[in-house]
Amino acid sequence: MIDWAVLGDSLSLIMTWQVLAACFAGVVWGMFVGVTPGLTGIMAVVIALPMTFFMEAETSIALLLGIYVTAIYGGSVTAIMIATPGTPNAAATLLDGYPLAQKGKTRQALEMALYASLTAGILSTVIAMTVFPVVASIALDFGAPEVFAVIVFSITIIAGVSGDSILKGLIAACFGFLIAMIGQDPIHGSSRFTFGIPDFQAGMHILTILVGLFTIPEVIARAVEAFKSKEKITVGEMGPALTFKQYLSYWPTYARSTLGGSLLGALPGLGGSPAAFLGYFLAKRFSKTPREFGKGTLEGVAGAEAGNNAVCGPALVPMMSLGIPGDTTTAVLMGALVIHGLSPGPLLFDNEPVFVYGVFLLLFVSLIFLGIVGTGVIRVAKWVVRIPTSIMFPVVLILATYGTYAVRSTMVDVIAMVGVGILGYLMRTQKIPAAPFAIAFILGPLLENELRKSLIISSGSLDIFFQSGISITFLILALVSAVLTVYLHWRLEGSDAARMIRD
Amino acid sequence: MSRDVSSANSTNSHVDIDTPTARGDVVAAALCLGCGLAGYFLVIPDAVYVPKSFIGTANSPAFLPKVICIMLSALSATYLVKSIAQFRGAGDEPRSRMVDWCLAGAMAAICAGYVAGILVFGLTFASAVCVAGTLYFFGERRLAVIATIAVILPSFLWYFFAKIAIILLPTPVLNILGPFSALDGFGDAARVLVAQSLPMAAGWAA
């Protein structure tokens, strides 16, 4: 439970102009990086890291946390407006955010993304602070088989985001798995599908695949539309603002997606992208209008954004309490702590409780600044939506190319982006959904890694997956989730069939 | 597998390119099945190196790719059977317009040409040409707008990525903009001049 006296000391530790200024600067930099395709949160943190060498520990963490929290939200702005996820975490937001923008509800989508992010960020930080010691002890029980079971559960999301046809969704997922296998095998380092090209050894980057899957098909589709159209088409309309009633109506969605995102955030190695898709999936699963998902519903944006932003607070828990970074960004944050003489691990909370609570309070401060900066970005967005598509999409193509190249400075990524883009367009013409492809690409390497580690531990026996309560629970949940999704899909199909006959 | 019934039953002879047709489903399913089978029988044996001690085990680097290819083949076969059945029942189904496919193909060719252009002429020059061509393709006919965007956008991106983010841009086969790199020297000289002249100016003012 929270020690209020220590919390008071932590508050006085962070309430200095230096810390607040550093946090605000981090938020502004994180927003810039988030909305720029190709610049990821990890790049922003790494670029800022050398500046922190000359700062106090709390000031440097304030700067880095500001970037960390904001870059996750920033990626959704471009995802909603121009179908280009600024960061991989924003891919799930695109599924409903971009259709909303096309319906002339850009402002509602952007505001929902911002407020869902803030809500989930606050809730997940409260969860992280409250259950900090408990989560730390549970995280220790997660070995390879348990993480494998969690990933299997997460993979059932594929059926939920397959749109009208689960069969097509599964086929897309198979392609996603296969593309994810390009490069070195995670255990032995054997080359797979590299065809002797050295640049393939490192595999495909997630941002390359996401830009290829979502941005290039949109550019091609808009080109066909623009060429035939005689009128000037703009990117969209800002439309009405989100009402407080609309925001409140999605509270159960925020809560569910926050819980899902917090769980994945607390587990090392999963990160924000799976959490965003889990949040989206949970929103759809419990929605009264699941048919509207993928066509532009605020609930989808709320679920995805709540899911990915719920990762921030809980991801710090295993990093600070066990010394296990949840993802690459938290690994850099851990490095910053070490540089300032703090040793993340079980003794950190005992030795530096004021600092630990200070870190969580800084998350709240970052979220407040995110609210201010995010509102400013939404005001600027009204100028962007007035740009004609005849100008916007050629510019998007160039930005996407620079962004994709910048991630790893290799032309192979640009070639892959165009290749996946053309594949994505062909998939789009037959309504083969892109989201399962993306999910499989994200989760595939994690799944294989944990599966093979488990099999090495058990000398090839599958019994290892049924020896712990955690893995059995998640495998049962996965089975139930898969069966339920197929059943619900069948039932919805049935109701459609009934409507057709009636009509 | 659901279908956009309204469009499928449409009396129009053509449908939008984004509307799936039973014919398209058959082609897509056949291609997916081909990919699955080719992956299992041709690509994996050739392109996945398996250490001898792991041949045939679940821990082999080829195990999961094979499982995925089998799944892909099985799912694609099901998709093919279903789509053939739908194709037979579809009757004189409307087709998407050939001109739409040509336009989409042209845009895809512009993207592919852009990549080839980057390799040959460099990112900045190829981007300038590509953005100009794409703007024209998208219907923009004002030359001033096209020229302004084609010059300012790649120049800004070059400055941002090469000079601020310090990202090494790809080296082209034909380094057309190479001579312009000499301008960097002028830039440095200007900066030094300004840096030295400012204190002098301050001294004179005092």
PDB file of N, CA, C and O in Angstrom, chain A residues 263-291:
ATOM      1  N   LEU A 263      -1.509  -5.308 -17.421  1.00  0.00           N
ATOM      2  CA  LEU A 263      -0.997  -6.684 -17.282  1.00  0.00           C
ATOM      3  C   LEU A 263       0.160  -6.917 -18.255  1.00  0.00           C
ATOM      4  O   LEU A 263       1.229  -7.414 -17.857  1.00  0.00           O
ATOM      5  N   LEU A 264      -0.056  -6.546 -19.517  1.00  0.00           N
ATOM      6  CA  LEU A 264       1.008  -6.758 -20.509  1.00  0.00           C
ATOM      7  C   LEU A 264       2.208  -5.855 -20.219  1.00  0.00           C
ATOM      8  O   LEU A 264       3.354  -6.238 -20.454  1.00  0.00           O
ATOM      9  N   GLY A 265       1.932  -4.660 -19.709  1.00  0.00           N
ATOM     10  CA  GLY A 265       3.021  -3.733 -19.401  1.00  0.00           C
ATOM     11  C   GLY A 265       3.923  -4.258 -18.304  1.00  0.00           C
ATOM     12  O   GLY A 265       5.137  -4.032 -18.331  1.00  0.00           O
ATOM     13  N   ALA A 266       3.330  -4.947 -17.354  1.00  0.00           N
ATOM     14  CA  ALA A 266       4.123  -5.457 -16.225  1.00  0.00           C
ATOM     15  C   ALA A 266       4.950  -6.677 -16.614  1.00  0.00           C
ATOM     16  O   ALA A 266       5.843  -7.071 -15.861  1.00  0.00           O
ATOM     17  N   LEU A 267       4.648  -7.268 -17.770  1.00  0.00           N
ATOM     18  CA  LEU A 267       5.414  -8.442 -18.198  1.00  0.00           C
ATOM     19  C   LEU A 267       6.568  -8.008 -19.091  1.00  0.00           C
ATOM     20  O   LEU A 267       6.366  -7.280 -20.056  1.00  0.00           O
ATOM     21  N   PRO A 268       7.763  -8.437 -18.787  1.00  0.00           N
ATOM     22  CA  PRO A 268       8.911  -7.994 -19.574  1.00  0.00           C
ATOM     23  C   PRO A 268       8.821  -8.451 -21.031  1.00  0.00           C
ATOM     24  O   PRO A 268       8.374  -9.560 -21.320  1.00  0.00           O
ATOM     25  N   GLY A 269       9.208  -7.570 -21.932  1.00  0.00           N
ATOM     26  CA  GLY A 269       9.395  -7.954 -23.326  1.00  0.00           C
ATOM     27  C   GLY A 269       8.204  -7.786 -24.237  1.00  0.00           C
ATOM     28  O   GLY A 269       8.321  -8.010 -25.431  1.00  0.00           O
ATOM     29  N   LEU A 270       7.039  -7.393 -23.720  1.00  0.00           N
ATOM     30  CA  LEU A 270       5.866  -7.320 -24.594  1.00  0.00           C
ATOM     31  C   LEU A 270       5.651  -5.920 -25.161  1.00  0.00           C
ATOM     32  O   LEU A 270       5.410  -5.762 -26.346  1.00  0.00           O
ATOM     33  N   GLY A 271       5.691  -4.898 -24.323  1.00  0.00           N
ATOM     34  CA  GLY A 271       5.626  -3.531 -24.830  1.00  0.00           C
ATOM     35  C   GLY A 271       4.233  -3.058 -25.191  1.00  0.00           C
ATOM     36  O   GLY A 271       3.232  -3.737 -24.914  1.00  0.00           O
ATOM     37  N   GLY A 272       4.172  -1.879 -25.841  1.00  0.00           N
ATOM     38  CA  GLY A 272       2.903  -1.193 -26.048  1.00  0.00           C
ATOM     39  C   GLY A 272       2.055  -1.705 -27.199  1.00  0.00           C
ATOM     40  O   GLY A 272       0.832  -1.626 -27.132  1.00  0.00           O
ATOM     41  N   SER A 273       2.689  -2.234 -28.270  1.00  0.00           N
ATOM     42  CA  SER A 273       1.885  -2.619 -29.443  1.00  0.00           C
ATOM     43  C   SER A 273       0.909  -3.758 -29.135  1.00  0.00           C
ATOM     44  O   SER A 273      -0.282  -3.655 -29.463  1.00  0.00           O
ATOM     45  N   PRO A 274       1.369  -4.865 -28.505  1.00  0.00           N
ATOM     46  CA  PRO A 274       0.387  -5.901 -28.161  1.00  0.00           C
ATOM     47  C   PRO A 274      -0.679  -5.380 -27.205  1.00  0.00           C
ATOM     48  O   PRO A 274      -1.852  -5.761 -27.318  1.00  0.00           O
ATOM     49  N   ALA A 275      -0.285  -4.467 -26.303  1.00  0.00           N
ATOM     50  CA  ALA A 275      -1.256  -3.928 -25.340  1.00  0.00           C
ATOM     51  C   ALA A 275      -2.329  -3.123 -26.072  1.00  0.00           C
ATOM     52  O   ALA A 275      -3.508  -3.176 -25.703  1.00  0.00           O
ATOM     53  N   ALA A 276      -1.918  -2.382 -27.110  1.00  0.00           N
ATOM     54  CA  ALA A 276      -2.890  -1.589 -27.869  1.00  0.00           C
ATOM     55  C   ALA A 276      -3.900  -2.511 -28.556  1.00  0.00           C
ATOM     56  O   ALA A 276      -5.105  -2.258 -28.533  1.00  0.00           O
ATOM     57  N   PHE A 277      -3.405  -3.596 -29.154  1.00  0.00           N
ATOM     58  CA  PHE A 277      -4.321  -4.521 -29.829  1.00  0.00           C
ATOM     59  C   PHE A 277      -5.199  -5.263 -28.816  1.00  0.00           C
ATOM     60  O   PHE A 277      -6.366  -5.536 -29.094  1.00  0.00           O
ATOM     61  N   LEU A 278      -4.626  -5.581 -27.639  1.00  0.00           N
ATOM     62  CA  LEU A 278      -5.445  -6.232 -26.609  1.00  0.00           C
ATOM     63  C   LEU A 278      -6.546  -5.277 -26.145  1.00  0.00           C
ATOM     64  O   LEU A 278      -7.707  -5.688 -25.978  1.00  0.00           O
ATOM     65  N   GLY A 279      -6.178  -4.002 -25.956  1.00  0.00           N
ATOM     66  CA  GLY A 279      -7.170  -3.000 -25.557  1.00  0.00           C
ATOM     67  C   GLY A 279      -8.281  -2.882 -26.593  1.00  0.00           C
ATOM     68  O   GLY A 279      -9.469  -2.815 -26.252  1.00  0.00           O
ATOM     69  N   TYR A 280      -7.887  -2.879 -27.853  1.00  0.00           N
ATOM     70  CA  TYR A 280      -8.855  -2.782 -28.956  1.00  0.00           C
ATOM     71  C   TYR A 280      -9.774  -4.003 -28.969  1.00  0.00           C
ATOM     72  O   TYR A 280     -10.993  -3.895 -29.122  1.00  0.00           O
ATOM     73  N   PHE A 281      -9.133  -5.152 -28.784  1.00  0.00           N
ATOM     74  CA  PHE A 281      -9.880  -6.419 -28.795  1.00  0.00           C
ATOM     75  C   PHE A 281     -10.884  -6.461 -27.643  1.00  0.00           C
ATOM     76  O   PHE A 281     -12.047  -6.845 -27.834  1.00  0.00           O
ATOM     77  N   LEU A 282     -10.445  -6.041 -26.450  1.00  0.00           N
ATOM     78  CA  LEU A 282     -11.345  -6.055 -25.288  1.00  0.00           C
ATOM     79  C   LEU A 282     -12.510  -5.093 -25.508  1.00  0.00           C
ATOM     80  O   LEU A 282     -13.647  -5.395 -25.154  1.00  0.00           O
ATOM     81  N   ALA A 283     -12.190  -3.941 -26.117  1.00  0.00           N
ATOM     82  CA  ALA A 283     -13.262  -2.972 -26.398  1.00  0.00           C
ATOM     83  C   ALA A 283     -14.299  -3.575 -27.340  1.00  0.00           C
ATOM     84  O   ALA A 283     -15.503  -3.432 -27.147  1.00  0.00           O
ATOM     85  N   LYS A 284     -13.803  -4.289 -28.344  1.00  0.00           N
ATOM     86  CA  LYS A 284     -14.725  -4.886 -29.324  1.00  0.00           C
ATOM     87  C   LYS A 284     -15.526  -6.029 -28.700  1.00  0.00           C
ATOM     88  O   LYS A 284     -16.720  -6.171 -28.938  1.00  0.00           O
ATOM     89  N   ARG A 285     -14.808  -6.848 -27.923  1.00  0.00           N
ATOM     90  CA  ARG A 285     -15.451  -8.019 -27.328  1.00  0.00           C
ATOM     91  C   ARG A 285     -16.646  -7.631 -26.468  1.00  0.00           C
ATOM     92  O   ARG A 285     -17.690  -8.283 -26.483  1.00  0.00           O
ATOM     93  N   PHE A 286     -16.497  -6.546 -25.698  1.00  0.00           N
ATOM     94  CA  PHE A 286     -17.560  -6.182 -24.765  1.00  0.00           C
ATOM     95  C   PHE A 286     -18.467  -5.077 -25.322  1.00  0.00           C
ATOM     96  O   PHE A 286     -19.308  -4.558 -24.607  1.00  0.00           O
ATOM     97  N   SER A 287     -18.263  -4.722 -26.576  1.00  0.00           N
ATOM     98  CA  SER A 287     -19.056  -3.631 -27.142  1.00  0.00           C
ATOM     99  C   SER A 287     -20.473  -4.091 -27.476  1.00  0.00           C
ATOM    100  O   SER A 287     -20.704  -5.257 -27.797  1.00  0.00           O
ATOM    101  N   LYS A 288     -21.389  -3.122 -27.418  1.00  0.00           N
ATOM    102  CA  LYS A 288     -22.753  -3.428 -27.852  1.00  0.00           C
ATOM    103  C   LYS A 288     -22.860  -3.333 -29.380  1.00  0.00           C
ATOM    104  O   LYS A 288     -23.839  -3.783 -29.965  1.00  0.00           O
ATOM    105  N   THR A 289     -21.874  -2.696 -29.988  1.00  0.00           N
ATOM    106  CA  THR A 289     -21.899  -2.547 -31.450  1.00  0.00           C
ATOM    107  C   THR A 289     -20.583  -3.046 -32.065  1.00  0.00           C
ATOM    108  O   THR A 289     -19.839  -2.251 -32.669  1.00  0.00           O
ATOM    109  N   PRO A 290     -20.268  -4.320 -31.920  1.00  0.00           N
ATOM    110  CA  PRO A 290     -18.981  -4.804 -32.449  1.00  0.00           C
ATOM    111  C   PRO A 290     -18.863  -4.679 -33.959  1.00  0.00           C
ATOM    112  O   PRO A 290     -17.770  -4.602 -34.499  1.00  0.00           O
ATOM    113  N   ARG A 291     -20.013  -4.631 -34.640  1.00  0.00           N
ATOM    114  CA  ARG A 291     -20.007  -4.503 -36.101  1.00  0.00           C
ATOM    115  C   ARG A 291     -19.423  -3.171 -36.567  1.00  0.00           C
ATOM    116  O   ARG A 291     -18.982  -3.038 -37.702  1.00  0.00           O
TER     117      ARG A 291
END
